[in-house]
Amino acid sequence: MLFTRILKLCPPIADKGPVSTLAHPTMTPARSADGAIHGPVDLDRFSYADRPTPPAPRWEGAESDLARVGRKTTSSRGRGLHGQLVQQLGQMIVSGDLGADRPLVPEEIGQRFEVSRTVVRESLRVLEAKGLVSARPNVGTRVRPVSDWNLLDPDIIEWRAFGPQRDEQRRELFELRWAIEPLASRLASGHGREDVQQRLAELIEIMGHACAQADLGTYVRADAELHGLILQLAGNRMLEHLSGIVACALQVSGGPATSCERPSEASVGLHARLVDALGAGDGTSAETTMRALLTVHPEIEPSVPAPREH
């Protein structure tokens, strides 16, 4: 059968850590019960550089709430066989290897990936929560159309960004960032949080050192935290909810459409100017600088994305 033939192309799952096409860590948004940003105690950080070399700055400690952006409660990472199966099936669905032409048979999945019925059942529930599949009596579990997918789910963003829809996903992420981040920068200006302003300054220092060392991984992580903090500081909980999407955009980027991810002196300088504008309460400058930051590379048109024909 078609589904069985497709599954045979994938190796069985071994319990040796999550199977993913992604090399980046995804961080988690967390807030207090009242949704407020936490205080100075939360500003302790782990060291971004795996091998810090003087004069690299180091901030040790547990990852705090302010640093966590990107993961939703439905994320499949770090859950053993269950998480691995979600990754495998999710990637196959998003890439189009599994379609709606026939049901997903739990018995076939369990046999091919050598996992229990419980693992299969729980994995399909996660995929259903993401909108990828639906289970109905007398119909079975089938792949749902793209219009039903939760396209803001971090896992789906990653699967699309590393599949056939890579270019489309990156374009959509960039257009979303263009729409929300300049506004968030204006709203976040004059936030009055000295502890957060200090953290933003520390992130600029980290990014500057990473740029000098050509350390892309460190640069991206600091960049993601900085942009996530700005969305949290905007004072709009709907914008704050999108901070994880921006983090994903930075983490899965690699083409010119997302610009912030590549270390350069120009990019670090614009980030520093943005942080200064936020601290000074200059909303106009913060908004303008964010727009400039999103078009920092010459291959990107320094204008609002043009309308497309449908």
PDB file of C-alpha atoms in Angstrom:
ATOM      1  CA  MET A   1       0.000   0.000   0.000  1.00  0.00           C
ATOM      2  CA  LEU A   2       1.089   3.584  -0.668  1.00  0.00           C
ATOM      3  CA  PHE A   3       1.326   4.566   3.001  1.00  0.00           C
ATOM      4  CA  THR A   4       3.338   1.456   3.840  1.00  0.00           C
ATOM      5  CA  ARG A   5       5.712   2.039   0.929  1.00  0.00           C
ATOM      6  CA  ILE A   6       6.316   5.605   2.089  1.00  0.00           C
ATOM      7  CA  LEU A   7       6.947   4.531   5.665  1.00  0.00           C
ATOM      8  CA  LYS A   8       9.511   1.974   4.522  1.00  0.00           C
ATOM      9  CA  LEU A   9      11.666   4.851   3.349  1.00  0.00           C
ATOM     10  CA  CYS A  10      12.071   5.994   6.969  1.00  0.00           C
ATOM     11  CA  PRO A  11      14.280   4.175   9.480  1.00  0.00           C
ATOM     12  CA  PRO A  12      12.853   2.797  12.726  1.00  0.00           C
ATOM     13  CA  ILE A  13      13.030   5.103  15.698  1.00  0.00           C
ATOM     14  CA  ALA A  14      15.698   4.363  18.273  1.00  0.00           C
ATOM     15  CA  ASP A  15      15.490   5.937  21.691  1.00  0.00           C
ATOM     16  CA  LYS A  16      18.664   7.982  21.239  1.00  0.00           C
ATOM     17  CA  GLY A  17      17.369  11.505  21.472  1.00  0.00           C
ATOM     18  CA  PRO A  18      15.042  13.530  19.249  1.00  0.00           C
ATOM     19  CA  VAL A  19      15.179  13.049  15.501  1.00  0.00           C
ATOM     20  CA  SER A  20      14.955  16.406  13.776  1.00  0.00           C
ATOM     21  CA  THR A  21      16.197  18.185  10.709  1.00  0.00           C
ATOM     22  CA  LEU A  22      16.963  21.205  12.865  1.00  0.00           C
ATOM     23  CA  ALA A  23      20.200  22.096  14.540  1.00  0.00           C
ATOM     24  CA  HIS A  24      18.959  25.016  16.599  1.00  0.00           C
ATOM     25  CA  PRO A  25      17.541  25.078  20.142  1.00  0.00           C
ATOM     26  CA  THR A  26      14.049  26.470  20.517  1.00  0.00           C
ATOM     27  CA  MET A  27      13.396  28.487  23.637  1.00  0.00           C
ATOM     28  CA  THR A  28      10.174  28.637  25.613  1.00  0.00           C
ATOM     29  CA  PRO A  29       7.910  31.567  26.441  1.00  0.00           C
ATOM     30  CA  ALA A  30       6.907  31.671  30.054  1.00  0.00           C
ATOM     31  CA  ARG A  31       5.254  34.340  32.126  1.00  0.00           C
ATOM     32  CA  SER A  32       3.718  34.723  35.528  1.00  0.00           C
ATOM     33  CA  ALA A  33       0.043  34.200  36.159  1.00  0.00           C
ATOM     34  CA  ASP A  34      -0.649  37.885  35.571  1.00  0.00           C
ATOM     35  CA  GLY A  35       1.344  37.892  32.316  1.00  0.00           C
ATOM     36  CA  ALA A  36       3.947  40.340  33.607  1.00  0.00           C
ATOM     37  CA  ILE A  37       7.612  40.308  32.690  1.00  0.00           C
ATOM     38  CA  HIS A  38       9.625  39.102  35.634  1.00  0.00           C
ATOM     39  CA  GLY A  39      12.125  41.066  37.662  1.00  0.00           C
ATOM     40  CA  PRO A  40      15.917  41.401  37.849  1.00  0.00           C
ATOM     41  CA  VAL A  41      16.402  37.973  39.421  1.00  0.00           C
ATOM     42  CA  ASP A  42      15.410  36.496  36.079  1.00  0.00           C
ATOM     43  CA  LEU A  43      18.211  38.192  34.182  1.00  0.00           C
ATOM     44  CA  ASP A  44      20.872  35.608  35.031  1.00  0.00           C
ATOM     45  CA  ARG A  45      21.852  33.774  31.853  1.00  0.00           C
ATOM     46  CA  PHE A  46      23.726  30.811  30.622  1.00  0.00           C
ATOM     47  CA  SER A  47      26.853  31.495  28.617  1.00  0.00           C
ATOM     48  CA  TYR A  48      25.994  31.796  24.946  1.00  0.00           C
ATOM     49  CA  ALA A  49      29.414  30.650  23.787  1.00  0.00           C
ATOM     50  CA  ASP A  50      30.203  26.967  24.231  1.00  0.00           C
ATOM     51  CA  ARG A  51      33.900  27.757  24.378  1.00  0.00           C
ATOM     52  CA  PRO A  52      34.191  31.284  25.757  1.00  0.00           C
ATOM     53  CA  THR A  53      37.488  32.925  24.964  1.00  0.00           C
ATOM     54  CA  PRO A  54      38.541  36.153  26.727  1.00  0.00           C
ATOM     55  CA  PRO A  55      37.374  38.852  26.377  1.00  0.00           C
ATOM     56  CA  ALA A  56      34.069  37.113  25.616  1.00  0.00           C
ATOM     57  CA  PRO A  57      31.350  38.062  28.132  1.00  0.00           C
ATOM     58  CA  ARG A  58      29.833  35.202  30.107  1.00  0.00           C
ATOM     59  CA  TRP A  59      26.543  35.088  31.931  1.00  0.00           C
ATOM     60  CA  GLU A  60      26.081  31.810  33.765  1.00  0.00           C
ATOM     61  CA  GLY A  61      22.931  30.503  35.359  1.00  0.00           C
ATOM     62  CA  ALA A  62      19.621  28.902  34.568  1.00  0.00           C
ATOM     63  CA  GLU A  63      17.701  30.081  31.546  1.00  0.00           C
ATOM     64  CA  SER A  64      15.146  32.597  32.790  1.00  0.00           C
ATOM     65  CA  ASP A  65      11.644  33.438  31.690  1.00  0.00           C
ATOM     66  CA  LEU A  66      12.830  36.504  29.806  1.00  0.00           C
ATOM     67  CA  ALA A  67      15.123  34.356  27.667  1.00  0.00           C
ATOM     68  CA  ARG A  68      12.503  31.816  26.742  1.00  0.00           C
ATOM     69  CA  VAL A  69      10.746  32.465  23.482  1.00  0.00           C
ATOM     70  CA  GLY A  70       9.371  30.139  20.871  1.00  0.00           C
ATOM     71  CA  ARG A  71       8.011  26.946  22.335  1.00  0.00           C
ATOM     72  CA  LYS A  72       4.312  26.233  22.593  1.00  0.00           C
ATOM     73  CA  THR A  73       2.754  23.689  24.921  1.00  0.00           C
ATOM     74  CA  THR A  74       2.202  21.345  21.995  1.00  0.00           C
ATOM     75  CA  SER A  75       5.881  21.178  21.127  1.00  0.00           C
ATOM     76  CA  SER A  76       7.138  17.647  20.590  1.00  0.00           C
ATOM     77  CA  ARG A  77      10.790  18.055  21.539  1.00  0.00           C
ATOM     78  CA  GLY A  78      12.404  16.254  24.424  1.00  0.00           C
ATOM     79  CA  ARG A  79       9.763  13.561  24.833  1.00  0.00           C
ATOM     80  CA  GLY A  80      11.555  10.397  23.817  1.00  0.00           C
ATOM     81  CA  LEU A  81       9.928   8.032  21.346  1.00  0.00           C
ATOM     82  CA  HIS A  82       6.719  10.005  21.357  1.00  0.00           C
ATOM     83  CA  GLY A  83       8.494  13.223  20.385  1.00  0.00           C
ATOM     84  CA  GLN A  84      10.558  11.467  17.726  1.00  0.00           C
ATOM     85  CA  LEU A  85       7.490   9.970  16.107  1.00  0.00           C
ATOM     86  CA  VAL A  86       5.745  13.348  16.069  1.00  0.00           C
ATOM     87  CA  GLN A  87       8.808  14.803  14.340  1.00  0.00           C
ATOM     88  CA  GLN A  88       8.957  12.020  11.753  1.00  0.00           C
ATOM     89  CA  LEU A  89       5.255  12.061  10.885  1.00  0.00           C
ATOM     90  CA  GLY A  90       5.009  15.851  11.030  1.00  0.00           C
ATOM     91  CA  GLN A  91       7.869  16.304   8.606  1.00  0.00           C
ATOM     92  CA  MET A  92       6.379  13.713   6.252  1.00  0.00           C
ATOM     93  CA  ILE A  93       2.982  15.426   6.297  1.00  0.00           C
ATOM     94  CA  VAL A  94       4.316  18.943   5.780  1.00  0.00           C
ATOM     95  CA  SER A  95       6.629  17.806   2.982  1.00  0.00           C
ATOM     96  CA  GLY A  96       3.698  16.148   1.209  1.00  0.00           C
ATOM     97  CA  ASP A  97       5.028  12.595   1.579  1.00  0.00           C
ATOM     98  CA  LEU A  98       1.847  11.746   3.452  1.00  0.00           C
ATOM     99  CA  GLY A  99      -1.389  13.092   2.012  1.00  0.00           C
ATOM    100  CA  ALA A 100      -5.118  12.858   2.484  1.00  0.00           C
ATOM    101  CA  ASP A 101      -5.518  10.121  -0.146  1.00  0.00           C
ATOM    102  CA  ARG A 102      -5.840   7.423   2.523  1.00  0.00           C
ATOM    103  CA  PRO A 103      -6.087   7.102   6.314  1.00  0.00           C
ATOM    104  CA  LEU A 104      -3.049   6.918   8.575  1.00  0.00           C
ATOM    105  CA  VAL A 105      -3.313   3.424  10.032  1.00  0.00           C
ATOM    106  CA  PRO A 106      -1.952   3.277  13.615  1.00  0.00           C
ATOM    107  CA  GLU A 107      -1.035  -0.399  13.280  1.00  0.00           C
ATOM    108  CA  GLU A 108       1.091   0.279  10.205  1.00  0.00           C
ATOM    109  CA  ILE A 109       2.792   3.225  11.900  1.00  0.00           C
ATOM    110  CA  GLY A 110       3.542   1.183  15.016  1.00  0.00           C
ATOM    111  CA  GLN A 111       4.990  -1.709  13.038  1.00  0.00           C
ATOM    112  CA  ARG A 112       7.138   0.441  10.781  1.00  0.00           C
ATOM    113  CA  PHE A 113       8.600   2.635  13.530  1.00  0.00           C
ATOM    114  CA  GLU A 114       8.661  -0.169  16.089  1.00  0.00           C
ATOM    115  CA  VAL A 115       6.742   1.729  18.743  1.00  0.00           C
ATOM    116  CA  SER A 116       3.744   0.818  20.890  1.00  0.00           C
ATOM    117  CA  ARG A 117       0.131   1.676  20.211  1.00  0.00           C
ATOM    118  CA  THR A 118       0.248   4.130  23.075  1.00  0.00           C
ATOM    119  CA  VAL A 119       3.133   6.043  21.473  1.00  0.00           C
ATOM    120  CA  VAL A 120       1.322   6.107  18.131  1.00  0.00           C
ATOM    121  CA  ARG A 121      -1.944   7.230  19.695  1.00  0.00           C
ATOM    122  CA  GLU A 122      -0.333  10.047  21.690  1.00  0.00           C
ATOM    123  CA  SER A 123       1.696  11.196  18.671  1.00  0.00           C
ATOM    124  CA  LEU A 124      -1.399  11.395  16.489  1.00  0.00           C
ATOM    125  CA  ARG A 125      -3.137  13.417  19.196  1.00  0.00           C
ATOM    126  CA  VAL A 126      -0.304  15.957  19.124  1.00  0.00           C
ATOM    127  CA  LEU A 127      -0.513  16.186  15.340  1.00  0.00           C
ATOM    128  CA  GLU A 128      -4.275  16.611  15.619  1.00  0.00           C
ATOM    129  CA  ALA A 129      -3.792  19.482  18.095  1.00  0.00           C
ATOM    130  CA  LYS A 130      -1.532  21.150  15.528  1.00  0.00           C
ATOM    131  CA  GLY A 131      -4.273  20.832  12.905  1.00  0.00           C
ATOM    132  CA  LEU A 132      -2.294  18.442  10.721  1.00  0.00           C
ATOM    133  CA  VAL A 133      -4.616  15.455  11.024  1.00  0.00           C
ATOM    134  CA  SER A 134      -8.173  14.709  12.091  1.00  0.00           C
ATOM    135  CA  ALA A 135      -9.605  11.506  13.533  1.00  0.00           C
ATOM    136  CA  ARG A 136     -13.235  10.581  12.907  1.00  0.00           C
ATOM    137  CA  PRO A 137     -15.245   7.431  13.572  1.00  0.00           C
ATOM    138  CA  ASN A 138     -15.631   5.192  10.519  1.00  0.00           C
ATOM    139  CA  VAL A 139     -13.235   7.447   8.602  1.00  0.00           C
ATOM    140  CA  GLY A 140      -9.969   7.056  10.477  1.00  0.00           C
ATOM    141  CA  THR A 141      -7.120   9.529  10.858  1.00  0.00           C
ATOM    142  CA  ARG A 142      -6.463  11.605   7.773  1.00  0.00           C
ATOM    143  CA  VAL A 143      -4.188  14.486   6.844  1.00  0.00           C
ATOM    144  CA  ARG A 144      -6.024  17.813   6.852  1.00  0.00           C
ATOM    145  CA  PRO A 145      -5.605  20.544   4.198  1.00  0.00           C
ATOM    146  CA  VAL A 146      -2.969  23.232   4.755  1.00  0.00           C
ATOM    147  CA  SER A 147      -5.713  25.779   5.478  1.00  0.00           C
ATOM    148  CA  ASP A 148      -6.493  23.853   8.683  1.00  0.00           C
ATOM    149  CA  TRP A 149      -2.901  23.691   9.966  1.00  0.00           C
ATOM    150  CA  ASN A 150      -1.781  25.852  12.865  1.00  0.00           C
ATOM    151  CA  LEU A 151       0.815  27.696  10.814  1.00  0.00           C
ATOM    152  CA  LEU A 152       1.989  29.625  13.888  1.00  0.00           C
ATOM    153  CA  ASP A 153       3.003  26.447  15.676  1.00  0.00           C
ATOM    154  CA  PRO A 154       6.822  26.421  16.091  1.00  0.00           C
ATOM    155  CA  ASP A 155       7.128  22.789  14.987  1.00  0.00           C
ATOM    156  CA  ILE A 156       5.147  23.417  11.792  1.00  0.00           C
ATOM    157  CA  ILE A 157       7.204  26.525  11.084  1.00  0.00           C
ATOM    158  CA  GLU A 158      10.368  24.445  11.347  1.00  0.00           C
ATOM    159  CA  TRP A 159       9.039  21.571   9.251  1.00  0.00           C
ATOM    160  CA  ARG A 160       7.953  23.979   6.506  1.00  0.00           C
ATOM    161  CA  ALA A 161      11.237  25.908   6.675  1.00  0.00           C
ATOM    162  CA  PHE A 162      13.260  22.752   6.085  1.00  0.00           C
ATOM    163  CA  GLY A 163      10.991  21.205   3.469  1.00  0.00           C
ATOM    164  CA  PRO A 164       9.780  21.960  -0.042  1.00  0.00           C
ATOM    165  CA  GLN A 165       7.986  25.092   1.227  1.00  0.00           C
ATOM    166  CA  ARG A 166      11.231  26.590   2.535  1.00  0.00           C
ATOM    167  CA  ASP A 167      11.190  29.782   0.444  1.00  0.00           C
ATOM    168  CA  GLU A 168       7.481  30.402   0.984  1.00  0.00           C
ATOM    169  CA  GLN A 169       7.807  29.917   4.745  1.00  0.00           C
ATOM    170  CA  ARG A 170      10.706  32.346   4.992  1.00  0.00           C
ATOM    171  CA  ARG A 171       8.896  34.959   2.910  1.00  0.00           C
ATOM    172  CA  GLU A 172       5.806  34.689   5.095  1.00  0.00           C
ATOM    173  CA  LEU A 173       7.875  34.950   8.270  1.00  0.00           C
ATOM    174  CA  PHE A 174       9.643  38.046   6.991  1.00  0.00           C
ATOM    175  CA  GLU A 175       6.373  39.721   6.021  1.00  0.00           C
ATOM    176  CA  LEU A 176       4.944  38.961   9.468  1.00  0.00           C
ATOM    177  CA  ARG A 177       8.021  40.418  11.145  1.00  0.00           C
ATOM    178  CA  TRP A 178       7.798  43.529   8.977  1.00  0.00           C
ATOM    179  CA  ALA A 179       4.207  43.993  10.120  1.00  0.00           C
ATOM    180  CA  ILE A 180       4.655  43.538  13.872  1.00  0.00           C
ATOM    181  CA  GLU A 181       8.221  44.346  14.959  1.00  0.00           C
ATOM    182  CA  PRO A 182       8.388  48.040  14.014  1.00  0.00           C
ATOM    183  CA  LEU A 183       5.097  48.593  15.860  1.00  0.00           C
ATOM    184  CA  ALA A 184       6.338  46.621  18.867  1.00  0.00           C
ATOM    185  CA  SER A 185       9.513  48.719  18.920  1.00  0.00           C
ATOM    186  CA  ARG A 186       7.487  51.933  19.027  1.00  0.00           C
ATOM    187  CA  LEU A 187       5.277  50.601  21.826  1.00  0.00           C
ATOM    188  CA  ALA A 188       8.261  49.292  23.809  1.00  0.00           C
ATOM    189  CA  SER A 189      10.123  52.605  23.817  1.00  0.00           C
ATOM    190  CA  GLY A 190      10.425  54.243  27.234  1.00  0.00           C
ATOM    191  CA  HIS A 191       9.495  50.998  28.977  1.00  0.00           C
ATOM    192  CA  GLY A 192      11.145  52.164  32.193  1.00  0.00           C
ATOM    193  CA  ARG A 193      12.726  48.843  33.095  1.00  0.00           C
ATOM    194  CA  GLU A 194      16.365  49.418  34.005  1.00  0.00           C
ATOM    195  CA  ASP A 195      16.962  45.692  34.515  1.00  0.00           C
ATOM    196  CA  VAL A 196      15.660  44.836  31.057  1.00  0.00           C
ATOM    197  CA  GLN A 197      17.529  47.732  29.467  1.00  0.00           C
ATOM    198  CA  GLN A 198      20.713  46.391  31.046  1.00  0.00           C
ATOM    199  CA  ARG A 199      19.978  42.954  29.626  1.00  0.00           C
ATOM    200  CA  LEU A 200      19.437  44.428  26.173  1.00  0.00           C
ATOM    201  CA  ALA A 201      22.821  46.158  26.443  1.00  0.00           C
ATOM    202  CA  GLU A 202      24.417  42.848  27.480  1.00  0.00           C
ATOM    203  CA  LEU A 203      22.901  41.172  24.439  1.00  0.00           C
ATOM    204  CA  ILE A 204      24.425  43.818  22.175  1.00  0.00           C
ATOM    205  CA  GLU A 205      27.810  43.076  23.750  1.00  0.00           C
ATOM    206  CA  ILE A 206      27.329  39.345  23.179  1.00  0.00           C
ATOM    207  CA  MET A 207      26.309  39.922  19.563  1.00  0.00           C
ATOM    208  CA  GLY A 208      29.306  42.179  18.980  1.00  0.00           C
ATOM    209  CA  HIS A 209      31.714  39.558  20.281  1.00  0.00           C
ATOM    210  CA  ALA A 210      29.972  36.812  18.277  1.00  0.00           C
ATOM    211  CA  CYS A 211      30.271  38.933  15.157  1.00  0.00           C
ATOM    212  CA  ALA A 212      33.988  39.391  15.726  1.00  0.00           C
ATOM    213  CA  GLN A 213      34.409  35.631  16.256  1.00  0.00           C
ATOM    214  CA  ALA A 214      32.103  34.685  13.330  1.00  0.00           C
ATOM    215  CA  ASP A 215      30.080  32.689  15.875  1.00  0.00           C
ATOM    216  CA  LEU A 216      26.708  32.378  14.143  1.00  0.00           C
ATOM    217  CA  GLY A 217      25.097  30.168  16.792  1.00  0.00           C
ATOM    218  CA  THR A 218      25.802  32.579  19.637  1.00  0.00           C
ATOM    219  CA  TYR A 219      24.751  35.545  17.531  1.00  0.00           C
ATOM    220  CA  VAL A 220      21.412  33.990  16.599  1.00  0.00           C
ATOM    221  CA  ARG A 221      20.538  33.040  20.170  1.00  0.00           C
ATOM    222  CA  ALA A 222      21.292  36.521  21.494  1.00  0.00           C
ATOM    223  CA  ASP A 223      19.439  38.094  18.575  1.00  0.00           C
ATOM    224  CA  ALA A 224      16.367  35.932  19.207  1.00  0.00           C
ATOM    225  CA  GLU A 225      16.289  36.865  22.881  1.00  0.00           C
ATOM    226  CA  LEU A 226      16.632  40.572  22.078  1.00  0.00           C
ATOM    227  CA  HIS A 227      13.759  40.574  19.606  1.00  0.00           C
ATOM    228  CA  GLY A 228      11.631  38.479  21.961  1.00  0.00           C
ATOM    229  CA  LEU A 229      12.213  40.966  24.786  1.00  0.00           C
ATOM    230  CA  ILE A 230      11.079  43.856  22.608  1.00  0.00           C
ATOM    231  CA  LEU A 231       7.808  42.106  21.849  1.00  0.00           C
ATOM    232  CA  GLN A 232       7.310  41.426  25.552  1.00  0.00           C
ATOM    233  CA  LEU A 233       8.019  45.060  26.426  1.00  0.00           C
ATOM    234  CA  ALA A 234       5.408  46.342  23.968  1.00  0.00           C
ATOM    235  CA  GLY A 235       2.679  45.901  26.586  1.00  0.00           C
ATOM    236  CA  ASN A 236       0.414  44.083  24.129  1.00  0.00           C
ATOM    237  CA  ARG A 237      -0.233  40.465  25.040  1.00  0.00           C
ATOM    238  CA  MET A 238      -1.189  39.526  21.509  1.00  0.00           C
ATOM    239  CA  LEU A 239       2.128  40.848  20.234  1.00  0.00           C
ATOM    240  CA  GLU A 240       3.888  39.094  23.108  1.00  0.00           C
ATOM    241  CA  HIS A 241       2.262  35.848  22.024  1.00  0.00           C
ATOM    242  CA  LEU A 242       3.955  36.247  18.647  1.00  0.00           C
ATOM    243  CA  SER A 243       7.421  36.497  20.182  1.00  0.00           C
ATOM    244  CA  GLY A 244       7.888  32.775  19.644  1.00  0.00           C
ATOM    245  CA  ILE A 245       7.155  33.186  15.953  1.00  0.00           C
ATOM    246  CA  VAL A 246       9.855  35.831  15.630  1.00  0.00           C
ATOM    247  CA  ALA A 247      12.275  33.558  17.478  1.00  0.00           C
ATOM    248  CA  CYS A 248      11.478  30.771  15.011  1.00  0.00           C
ATOM    249  CA  ALA A 249      12.010  33.150  12.110  1.00  0.00           C
ATOM    250  CA  LEU A 250      15.474  33.959  13.408  1.00  0.00           C
ATOM    251  CA  GLN A 251      16.303  30.343  14.206  1.00  0.00           C
ATOM    252  CA  VAL A 252      15.270  28.806  10.873  1.00  0.00           C
ATOM    253  CA  SER A 253      16.497  31.665   8.707  1.00  0.00           C
ATOM    254  CA  GLY A 254      19.406  31.399   6.350  1.00  0.00           C
ATOM    255  CA  GLY A 255      18.341  33.173   3.200  1.00  0.00           C
ATOM    256  CA  PRO A 256      18.297  36.922   2.623  1.00  0.00           C
ATOM    257  CA  ALA A 257      14.647  37.249   3.618  1.00  0.00           C
ATOM    258  CA  THR A 258      15.342  37.421   7.326  1.00  0.00           C
ATOM    259  CA  SER A 259      18.510  39.518   7.426  1.00  0.00           C
ATOM    260  CA  CYS A 260      19.009  39.719  11.203  1.00  0.00           C
ATOM    261  CA  GLU A 261      20.552  36.282  11.465  1.00  0.00           C
ATOM    262  CA  ARG A 262      23.929  37.006   9.848  1.00  0.00           C
ATOM    263  CA  PRO A 263      26.601  38.629  12.018  1.00  0.00           C
ATOM    264  CA  SER A 264      27.815  41.924  10.608  1.00  0.00           C
ATOM    265  CA  GLU A 265      29.043  45.213  12.026  1.00  0.00           C
ATOM    266  CA  ALA A 266      26.126  46.990  10.359  1.00  0.00           C
ATOM    267  CA  SER A 267      23.603  44.694  12.005  1.00  0.00           C
ATOM    268  CA  VAL A 268      25.196  44.988  15.454  1.00  0.00           C
ATOM    269  CA  GLY A 269      25.292  48.774  15.078  1.00  0.00           C
ATOM    270  CA  LEU A 270      21.605  48.947  14.198  1.00  0.00           C
ATOM    271  CA  HIS A 271      20.705  46.701  17.121  1.00  0.00           C
ATOM    272  CA  ALA A 272      22.679  49.020  19.427  1.00  0.00           C
ATOM    273  CA  ARG A 273      20.899  52.068  18.010  1.00  0.00           C
ATOM    274  CA  LEU A 274      17.564  50.319  18.555  1.00  0.00           C
ATOM    275  CA  VAL A 275      18.366  49.572  22.188  1.00  0.00           C
ATOM    276  CA  ASP A 276      19.422  53.193  22.755  1.00  0.00           C
ATOM    277  CA  ALA A 277      16.150  54.449  21.251  1.00  0.00           C
ATOM    278  CA  LEU A 278      14.149  52.099  23.473  1.00  0.00           C
ATOM    279  CA  GLY A 279      15.930  53.343  26.569  1.00  0.00           C
ATOM    280  CA  ALA A 280      15.500  56.984  25.571  1.00  0.00           C
ATOM    281  CA  GLY A 281      11.788  56.592  24.930  1.00  0.00           C
ATOM    282  CA  ASP A 282      12.148  57.634  21.280  1.00  0.00           C
ATOM    283  CA  GLY A 283       9.387  55.596  19.658  1.00  0.00           C
ATOM    284  CA  THR A 284       9.847  57.088  16.198  1.00  0.00           C
ATOM    285  CA  SER A 285      13.555  56.285  16.153  1.00  0.00           C
ATOM    286  CA  ALA A 286      12.940  52.786  17.523  1.00  0.00           C
ATOM    287  CA  GLU A 287      10.386  52.047  14.811  1.00  0.00           C
ATOM    288  CA  THR A 288      12.575  53.471  12.044  1.00  0.00           C
ATOM    289  CA  THR A 289      15.624  51.595  13.261  1.00  0.00           C
ATOM    290  CA  MET A 290      13.736  48.308  13.373  1.00  0.00           C
ATOM    291  CA  ARG A 291      12.654  48.807   9.761  1.00  0.00           C
ATOM    292  CA  ALA A 292      16.242  49.539   8.803  1.00  0.00           C
ATOM    293  CA  LEU A 293      17.347  46.461  10.709  1.00  0.00           C
ATOM    294  CA  LEU A 294      14.970  44.261   8.766  1.00  0.00           C
ATOM    295  CA  THR A 295      16.515  45.514   5.518  1.00  0.00           C
ATOM    296  CA  VAL A 296      20.147  45.690   6.614  1.00  0.00           C
ATOM    297  CA  HIS A 297      21.473  43.643   3.689  1.00  0.00           C
ATOM    298  CA  PRO A 298      21.708  45.205   0.226  1.00  0.00           C
ATOM    299  CA  GLU A 299      20.005  42.287  -1.494  1.00  0.00           C
ATOM    300  CA  ILE A 300      16.771  43.122   0.322  1.00  0.00           C
ATOM    301  CA  GLU A 301      14.617  45.894  -1.049  1.00  0.00           C
ATOM    302  CA  PRO A 302      14.415  48.619   1.631  1.00  0.00           C
ATOM    303  CA  SER A 303      10.666  48.951   1.320  1.00  0.00           C
ATOM    304  CA  VAL A 304       7.455  47.360   2.421  1.00  0.00           C
ATOM    305  CA  PRO A 305       7.001  43.956   0.748  1.00  0.00           C
ATOM    306  CA  ALA A 306       5.173  44.467  -2.539  1.00  0.00           C
ATOM    307  CA  PRO A 307       1.653  43.082  -3.064  1.00  0.00           C
ATOM    308  CA  ARG A 308       1.477  39.811  -4.935  1.00  0.00           C
ATOM    309  CA  GLU A 309      -1.012  38.657  -7.515  1.00  0.00           C
ATOM    310  CA  HIS A 310      -3.276  35.868  -6.320  1.00  0.00           C
TER     311      HIS A 310
END
